[in-house]
């Protein structure tokens, strides 16, 4: 085994699901930004966690105001558009070419191309000690999935500009 410097240790938690989080500001302007620090936190009610840099990003500003967001799971067909939304430009969303449609339960829009969609209501934006990311907790209030989605369409973030997709599904017996 090779020892990894602690500053690189978080990078060992890979691959991570890549999502595009959509929000609206108070005037109704749509924002979208890619995230890969995402995990479930509760089955009942269904809740998820996002790790978002501890600064007032547009996503955080919008969440604080509207208390809603949509997690759009990124697939390979629109990955480049989703990643383009990382840019710090006021017109990044328009430039990305992403199309949106109305969500079912929240005002934040859904990405038209998305094959898995989780509409969320904000439960809290938590600060933990010196952690440099907020723990953003959302309750899933509506979920949708394209029944034809294939595992290998799903985009996982590896490191930097590198992404992978699940290549094999296999079973491991679980004794309960
Ligand atoms: C694949 C990918 C994954 C990312 N994951 C995260 C993440 O989990 N947390 C985070 O704070 N930023 C993450 N970022 C960076 C944000 O997208 C970036 O800070 C963005 O500019 C925020 O946009 P906003 O100001 O519109 O919210 C990621 C970027 C990419 C390309």
PDB file of C-alpha atoms in Angstrom, residues 3 9 12 25 51 69 73-78 106 109 113 115 124 129 133 135 151 154 164 169 172 176:
ATOM      1  CA  UNK A   3       0.575   6.273   1.816  1.00  0.00           C
ATOM      2  CA  UNK A   9      -7.331  11.774   0.961  1.00  0.00           C
ATOM      3  CA  UNK A  12      -9.847   8.692  -2.650  1.00  0.00           C
ATOM      4  CA  UNK A  25     -33.215  33.288  -7.717  1.00  0.00           C
ATOM      5  CA  UNK A  51     -21.419  19.214  -0.029  1.00  0.00           C
ATOM      6  CA  UNK A  69     -33.626  22.799  -5.693  1.00  0.00           C
ATOM      7  CA  UNK A  73     -28.384  13.131 -12.459  1.00  0.00           C
ATOM      8  CA  UNK A  74     -25.997  13.658 -15.361  1.00  0.00           C
ATOM      9  CA  UNK A  75     -25.829  11.169 -18.239  1.00  0.00           C
ATOM     10  CA  UNK A  76     -23.217  11.068 -20.977  1.00  0.00           C
ATOM     11  CA  UNK A  77     -25.472  12.589 -23.638  1.00  0.00           C
ATOM     12  CA  UNK A  78     -25.539  15.972 -21.885  1.00  0.00           C
ATOM     13  CA  UNK A 106     -40.883  22.868  -6.872  1.00  0.00           C
ATOM     14  CA  UNK A 109     -36.696  23.773 -13.093  1.00  0.00           C
ATOM     15  CA  UNK A 113     -32.426  15.903 -20.930  1.00  0.00           C
ATOM     16  CA  UNK A 115     -33.112  10.756 -16.998  1.00  0.00           C
ATOM     17  CA  UNK A 124     -30.919  23.075   6.127  1.00  0.00           C
ATOM     18  CA  UNK A 129     -16.611  22.886  12.664  1.00  0.00           C
ATOM     19  CA  UNK A 133     -18.067  22.823   2.683  1.00  0.00           C
ATOM     20  CA  UNK A 135     -23.713  20.255   4.432  1.00  0.00           C
ATOM     21  CA  UNK A 151     -26.147   2.054 -15.956  1.00  0.00           C
ATOM     22  CA  UNK A 154     -24.562   7.541 -15.700  1.00  0.00           C
ATOM     23  CA  UNK A 164     -16.160   7.248 -15.509  1.00  0.00           C
ATOM     24  CA  UNK A 169     -23.435  -4.932 -12.678  1.00  0.00           C
ATOM     25  CA  UNK A 172     -22.846 -10.284  -4.034  1.00  0.00           C
ATOM     26  CA  UNK A 176     -29.597 -10.597   6.508  1.00  0.00           C
TER      27      UNK A 176
END
